[in-house]
Tab-separated table of C-alpha atoms and ligand atoms in Angstrom:
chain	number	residue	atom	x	y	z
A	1	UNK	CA	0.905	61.228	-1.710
A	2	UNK	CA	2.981	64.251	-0.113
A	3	UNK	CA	1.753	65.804	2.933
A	4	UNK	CA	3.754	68.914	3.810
A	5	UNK	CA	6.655	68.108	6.088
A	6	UNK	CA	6.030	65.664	8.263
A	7	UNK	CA	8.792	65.575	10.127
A	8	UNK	CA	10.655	68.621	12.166
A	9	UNK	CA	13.850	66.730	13.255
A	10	UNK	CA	15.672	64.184	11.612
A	11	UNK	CA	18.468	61.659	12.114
A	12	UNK	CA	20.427	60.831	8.325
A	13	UNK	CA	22.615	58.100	8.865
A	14	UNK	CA	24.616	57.937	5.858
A	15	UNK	CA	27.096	55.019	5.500
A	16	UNK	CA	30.650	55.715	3.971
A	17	UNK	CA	29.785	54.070	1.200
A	18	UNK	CA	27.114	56.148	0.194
A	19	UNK	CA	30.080	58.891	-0.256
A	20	UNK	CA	31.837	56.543	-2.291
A	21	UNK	CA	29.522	56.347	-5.332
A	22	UNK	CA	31.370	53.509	-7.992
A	23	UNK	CA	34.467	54.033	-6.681
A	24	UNK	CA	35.573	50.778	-4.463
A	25	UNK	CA	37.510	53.272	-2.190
A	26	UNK	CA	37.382	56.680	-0.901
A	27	UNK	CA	34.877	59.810	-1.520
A	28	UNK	CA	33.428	60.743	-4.952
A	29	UNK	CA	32.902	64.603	-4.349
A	30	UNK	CA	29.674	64.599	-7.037
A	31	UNK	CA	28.262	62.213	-4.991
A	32	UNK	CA	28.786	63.929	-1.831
A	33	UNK	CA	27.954	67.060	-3.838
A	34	UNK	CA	24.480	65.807	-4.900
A	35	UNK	CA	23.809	64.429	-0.858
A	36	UNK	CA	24.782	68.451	0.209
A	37	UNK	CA	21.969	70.071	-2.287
A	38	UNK	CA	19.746	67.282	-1.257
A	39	UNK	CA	20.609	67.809	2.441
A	40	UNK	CA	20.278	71.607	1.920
A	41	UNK	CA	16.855	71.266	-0.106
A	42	UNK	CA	15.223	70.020	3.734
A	43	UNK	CA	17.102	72.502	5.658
A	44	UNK	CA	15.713	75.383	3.430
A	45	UNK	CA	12.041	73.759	4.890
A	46	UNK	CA	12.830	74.469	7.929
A	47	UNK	CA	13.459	70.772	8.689
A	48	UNK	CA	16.208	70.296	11.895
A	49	UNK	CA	18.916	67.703	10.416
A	50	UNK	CA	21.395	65.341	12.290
A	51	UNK	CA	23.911	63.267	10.420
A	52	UNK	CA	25.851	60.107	11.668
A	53	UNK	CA	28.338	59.650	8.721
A	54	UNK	CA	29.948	56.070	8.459
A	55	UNK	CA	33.487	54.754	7.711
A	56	UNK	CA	33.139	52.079	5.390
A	57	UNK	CA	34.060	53.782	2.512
A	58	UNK	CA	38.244	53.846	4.486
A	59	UNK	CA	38.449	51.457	6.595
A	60	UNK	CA	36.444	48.955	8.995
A	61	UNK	CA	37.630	47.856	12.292
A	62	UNK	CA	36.397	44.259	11.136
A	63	UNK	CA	38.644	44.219	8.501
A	64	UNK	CA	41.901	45.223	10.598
A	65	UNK	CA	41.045	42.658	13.249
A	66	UNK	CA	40.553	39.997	10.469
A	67	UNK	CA	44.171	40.465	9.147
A	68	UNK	CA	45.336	40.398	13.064
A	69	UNK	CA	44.853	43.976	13.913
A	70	UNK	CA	44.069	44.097	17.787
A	71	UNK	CA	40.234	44.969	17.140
A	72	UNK	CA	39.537	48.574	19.467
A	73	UNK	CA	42.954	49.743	17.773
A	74	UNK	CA	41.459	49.229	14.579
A	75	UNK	CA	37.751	50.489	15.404
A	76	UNK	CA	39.206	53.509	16.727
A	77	UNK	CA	40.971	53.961	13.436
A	78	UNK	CA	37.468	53.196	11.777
A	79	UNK	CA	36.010	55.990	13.882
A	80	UNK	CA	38.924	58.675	12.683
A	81	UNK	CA	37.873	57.387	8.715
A	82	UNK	CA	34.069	58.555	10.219
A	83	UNK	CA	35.740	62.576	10.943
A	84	UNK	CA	37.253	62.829	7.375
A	85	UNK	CA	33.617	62.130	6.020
A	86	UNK	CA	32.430	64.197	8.544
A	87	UNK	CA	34.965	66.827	7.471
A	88	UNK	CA	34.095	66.211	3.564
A	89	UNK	CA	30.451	66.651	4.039
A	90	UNK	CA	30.793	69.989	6.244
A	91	UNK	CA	32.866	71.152	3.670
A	92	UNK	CA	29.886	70.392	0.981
A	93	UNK	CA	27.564	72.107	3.073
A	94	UNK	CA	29.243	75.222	3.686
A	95	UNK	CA	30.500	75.071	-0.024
A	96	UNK	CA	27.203	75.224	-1.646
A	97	UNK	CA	26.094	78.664	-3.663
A	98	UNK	CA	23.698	79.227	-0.761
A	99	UNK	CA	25.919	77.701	2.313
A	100	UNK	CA	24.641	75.645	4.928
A	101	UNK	CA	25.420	76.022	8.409
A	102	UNK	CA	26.762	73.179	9.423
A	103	UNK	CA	28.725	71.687	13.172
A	104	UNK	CA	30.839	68.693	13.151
A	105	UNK	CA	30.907	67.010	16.424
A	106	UNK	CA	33.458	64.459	17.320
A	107	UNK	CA	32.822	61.604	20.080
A	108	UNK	CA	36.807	61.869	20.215
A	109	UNK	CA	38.163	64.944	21.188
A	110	UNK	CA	39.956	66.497	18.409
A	111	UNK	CA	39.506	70.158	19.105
A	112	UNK	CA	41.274	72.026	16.911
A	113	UNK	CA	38.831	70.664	14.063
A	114	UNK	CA	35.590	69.200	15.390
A	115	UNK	CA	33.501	70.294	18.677
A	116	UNK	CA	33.527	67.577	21.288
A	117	UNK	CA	30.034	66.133	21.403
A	118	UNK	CA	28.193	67.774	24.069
A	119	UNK	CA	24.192	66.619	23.735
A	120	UNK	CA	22.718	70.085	24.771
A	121	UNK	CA	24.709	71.728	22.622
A	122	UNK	CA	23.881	69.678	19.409
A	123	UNK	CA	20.315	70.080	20.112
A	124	UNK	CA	21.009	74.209	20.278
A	125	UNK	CA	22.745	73.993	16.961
A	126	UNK	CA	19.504	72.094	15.677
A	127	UNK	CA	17.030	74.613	17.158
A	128	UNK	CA	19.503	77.656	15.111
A	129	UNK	CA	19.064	75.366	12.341
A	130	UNK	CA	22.445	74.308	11.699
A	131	UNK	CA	23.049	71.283	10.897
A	132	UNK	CA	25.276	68.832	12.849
A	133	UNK	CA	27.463	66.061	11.651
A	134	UNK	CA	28.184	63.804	14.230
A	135	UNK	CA	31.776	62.155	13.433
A	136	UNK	CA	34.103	59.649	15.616
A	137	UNK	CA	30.846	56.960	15.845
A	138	UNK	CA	29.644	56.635	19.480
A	139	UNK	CA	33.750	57.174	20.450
A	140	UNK	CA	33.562	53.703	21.683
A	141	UNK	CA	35.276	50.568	20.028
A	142	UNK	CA	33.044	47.174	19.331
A	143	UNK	CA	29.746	49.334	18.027
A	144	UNK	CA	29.273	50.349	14.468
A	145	UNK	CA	27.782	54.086	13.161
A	146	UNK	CA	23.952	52.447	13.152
A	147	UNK	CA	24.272	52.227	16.207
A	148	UNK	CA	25.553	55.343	17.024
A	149	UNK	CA	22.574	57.038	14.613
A	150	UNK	CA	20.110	54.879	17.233
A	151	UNK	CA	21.795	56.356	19.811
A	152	UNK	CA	22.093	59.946	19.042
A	153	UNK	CA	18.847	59.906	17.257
A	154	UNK	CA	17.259	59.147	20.985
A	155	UNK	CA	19.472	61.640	22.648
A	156	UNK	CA	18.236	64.571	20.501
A	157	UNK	CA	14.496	63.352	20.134
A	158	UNK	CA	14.692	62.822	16.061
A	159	UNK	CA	11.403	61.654	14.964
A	160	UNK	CA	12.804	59.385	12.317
A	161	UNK	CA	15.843	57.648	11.785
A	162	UNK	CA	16.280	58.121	7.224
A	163	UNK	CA	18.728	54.965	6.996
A	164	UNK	CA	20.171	56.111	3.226
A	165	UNK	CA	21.178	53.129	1.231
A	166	UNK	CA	21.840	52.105	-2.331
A	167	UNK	CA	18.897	49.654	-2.160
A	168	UNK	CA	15.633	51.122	-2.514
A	169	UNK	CA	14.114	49.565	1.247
A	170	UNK	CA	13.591	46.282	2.853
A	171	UNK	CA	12.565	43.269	1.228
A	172	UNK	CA	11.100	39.971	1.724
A	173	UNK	CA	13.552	37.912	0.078
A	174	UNK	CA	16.916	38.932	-1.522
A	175	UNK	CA	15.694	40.868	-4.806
A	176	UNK	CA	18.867	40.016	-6.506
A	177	UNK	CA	18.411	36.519	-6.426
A	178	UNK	CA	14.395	36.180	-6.489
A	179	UNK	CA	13.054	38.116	-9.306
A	180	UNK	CA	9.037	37.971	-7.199
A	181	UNK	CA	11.076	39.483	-4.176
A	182	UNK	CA	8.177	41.876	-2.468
A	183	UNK	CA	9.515	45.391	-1.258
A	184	UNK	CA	7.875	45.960	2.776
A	185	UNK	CA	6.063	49.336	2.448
A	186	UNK	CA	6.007	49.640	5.800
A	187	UNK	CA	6.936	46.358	8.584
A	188	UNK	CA	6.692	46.299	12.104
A	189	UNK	CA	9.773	46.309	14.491
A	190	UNK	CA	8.559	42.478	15.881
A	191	UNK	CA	7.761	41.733	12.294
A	192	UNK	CA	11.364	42.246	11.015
A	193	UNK	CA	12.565	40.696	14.472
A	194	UNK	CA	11.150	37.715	13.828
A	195	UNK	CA	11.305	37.434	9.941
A	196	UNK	CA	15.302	38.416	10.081
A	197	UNK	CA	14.550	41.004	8.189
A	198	UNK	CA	18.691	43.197	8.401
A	199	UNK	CA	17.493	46.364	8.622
A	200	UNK	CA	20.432	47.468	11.284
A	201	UNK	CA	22.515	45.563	13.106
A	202	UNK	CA	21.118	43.980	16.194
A	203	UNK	CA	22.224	46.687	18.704
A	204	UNK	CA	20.955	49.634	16.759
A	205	UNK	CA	17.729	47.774	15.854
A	206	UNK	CA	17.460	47.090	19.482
A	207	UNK	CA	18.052	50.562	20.279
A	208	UNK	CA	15.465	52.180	18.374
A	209	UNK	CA	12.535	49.461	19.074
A	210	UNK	CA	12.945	49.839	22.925
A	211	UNK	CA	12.903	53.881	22.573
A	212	UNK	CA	10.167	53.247	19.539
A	213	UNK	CA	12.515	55.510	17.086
A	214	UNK	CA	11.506	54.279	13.698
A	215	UNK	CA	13.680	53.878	10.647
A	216	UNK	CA	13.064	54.249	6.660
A	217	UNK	CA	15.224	52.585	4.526
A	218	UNK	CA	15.498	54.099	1.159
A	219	UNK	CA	17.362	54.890	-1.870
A	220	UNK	CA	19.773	58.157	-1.558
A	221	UNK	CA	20.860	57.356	-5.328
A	222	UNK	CA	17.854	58.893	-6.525
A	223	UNK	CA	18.129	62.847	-6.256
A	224	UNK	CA	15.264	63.914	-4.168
A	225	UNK	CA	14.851	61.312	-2.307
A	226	UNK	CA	15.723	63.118	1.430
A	227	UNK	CA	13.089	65.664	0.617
A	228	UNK	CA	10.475	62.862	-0.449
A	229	UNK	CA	10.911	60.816	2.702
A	230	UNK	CA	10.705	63.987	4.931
A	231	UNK	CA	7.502	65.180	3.554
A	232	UNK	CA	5.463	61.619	4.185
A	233	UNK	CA	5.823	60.288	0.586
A	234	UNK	CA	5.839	56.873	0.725
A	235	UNK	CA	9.001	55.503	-0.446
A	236	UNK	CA	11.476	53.161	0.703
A	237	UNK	CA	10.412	50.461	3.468
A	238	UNK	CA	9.316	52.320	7.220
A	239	UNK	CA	10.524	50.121	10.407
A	240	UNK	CA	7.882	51.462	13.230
A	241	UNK	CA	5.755	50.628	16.481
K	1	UDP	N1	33.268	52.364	14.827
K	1	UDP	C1	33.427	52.072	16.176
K	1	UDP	N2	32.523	52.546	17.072
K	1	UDP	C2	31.437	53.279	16.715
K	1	UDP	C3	31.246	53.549	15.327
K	1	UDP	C4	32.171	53.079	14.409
K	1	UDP	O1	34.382	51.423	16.551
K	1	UDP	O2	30.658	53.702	17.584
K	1	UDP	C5	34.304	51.951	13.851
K	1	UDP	C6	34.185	50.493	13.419
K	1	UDP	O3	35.485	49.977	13.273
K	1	UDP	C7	33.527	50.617	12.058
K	1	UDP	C8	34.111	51.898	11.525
K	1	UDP	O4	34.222	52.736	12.683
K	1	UDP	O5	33.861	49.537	11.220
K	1	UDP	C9	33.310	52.585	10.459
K	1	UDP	O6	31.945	52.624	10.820
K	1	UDP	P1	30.823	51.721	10.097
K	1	UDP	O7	31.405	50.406	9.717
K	1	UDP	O8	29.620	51.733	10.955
K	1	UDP	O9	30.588	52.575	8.791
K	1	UDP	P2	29.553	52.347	7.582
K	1	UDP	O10	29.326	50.866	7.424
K	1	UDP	O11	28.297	53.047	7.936
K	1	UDP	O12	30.244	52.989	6.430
């Protein structure tokens, strides 16, 4: 069932990996083509979008400290991997046959390609319907981009938190392993507390129960998708109240 937008602002967190299509490194540009048209497709309603791109598809600050990297050197090299994606996705955006306004924002200052983030600003670019990519994670070493899209999606009042993943939601048991594995329509914050259920990582999860921000996880593989889950259809699994 589609009602007609039912949401006015939104918070996309897209991880690096969702850039990354097959590949096992790096950015696929028809992939991050095909997330621009379906980003622009919700714009073009009028919808306000916010972005927190991941990292994962260059590098992970877990993975440098593993192999002895001092760990805030490597997050902070984690966060740069989060501005080329950020960079890469602008570029989509403005790219497109019918170009979409779009601000990067950095947590890091890097000026001469990236505003620095500056909350009352991003919400201005939101109200002139631009839409703003925020890059460089929360500029802070130890926290990962959910929890950055918890944060900022607080900070600039998004009414939903569209976690876009390759699985199609949350479900009760692992559905690659358990053939009867149920899919969660929709599951209560205390409900996935309790049952485990990984929807985030503990800190974002945290983050968006206290501030009661709720989060769909969905499939972004499936063009359309953005649009479907911003206009009330019921896919994917909804974390709420
Ligand atoms: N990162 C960080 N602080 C933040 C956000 C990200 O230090 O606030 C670093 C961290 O090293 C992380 C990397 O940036 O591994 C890439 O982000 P993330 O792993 O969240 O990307 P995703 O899994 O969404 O691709």
């Amino acid at each position: 069932k589609i009602t007609p937008v039912k949401y006015k602002r939104i918070l996309l967190k897209l991880s690096g990996e969702a850039l990354m299509g097959d590949r096992s490194f790096g950015i696929d540009p028809e992939v991050v083509q095909d997330i621009a048209l379906q980003v622009a497709e919700i714009v073009k309603d009028g919808i306000e979008v916010a972005i927190v791109v991941g990292g994962g598809n260059i590098f992970r600050g877990i993975n440098g400290a593993a192999k002895g990297m001092d760990r805030a050197t490597a997050d902070y090299i984690g966060m740069i991997a989060t501005v080329m994606n950020a960079l890469t996705l602008q570029d989509a955006l403005e790219q497109l046959d019918d170009p979409i306004p779009t601000r990067v924002m950095s947590a890091i200052a890097m000026q001469e390609i990236a505003e620095p983030y500056i909350r009352r600003r991003a919400i201005r670019h939101l109200e002139n319907n631009r839409v703003v990519i925020f890059g460089a994670g929360s500029g802070n070493p130890y926290f990962t981009t959910d929890t950055t899209a918890a944060l900022r999606g607080a900070e600039i009042n998004a009414e939903v938190i569209l976690k876009a993943t390759k699985v199609d939601g949350i479900y009760d048991s692992d559905p690659k392993k358990n053939p009867t594995a149920k899919r969660y329509q929709s599951v209560s914050f205390d409900h996935a507390l309790i049952n485990d259920l990984r929807v985030m990582d503990a800190t974002a999860f945290a983050l968006c129960k206290e501030n009661g921000i709720p989060i769909i996880v969905f499939d972004l593989g499936v063009t359309g998708n953005i649009r479907r889950v911003v206009m009330g259809e019921s896919i994917g699994t909804y974390v709420g109240g």
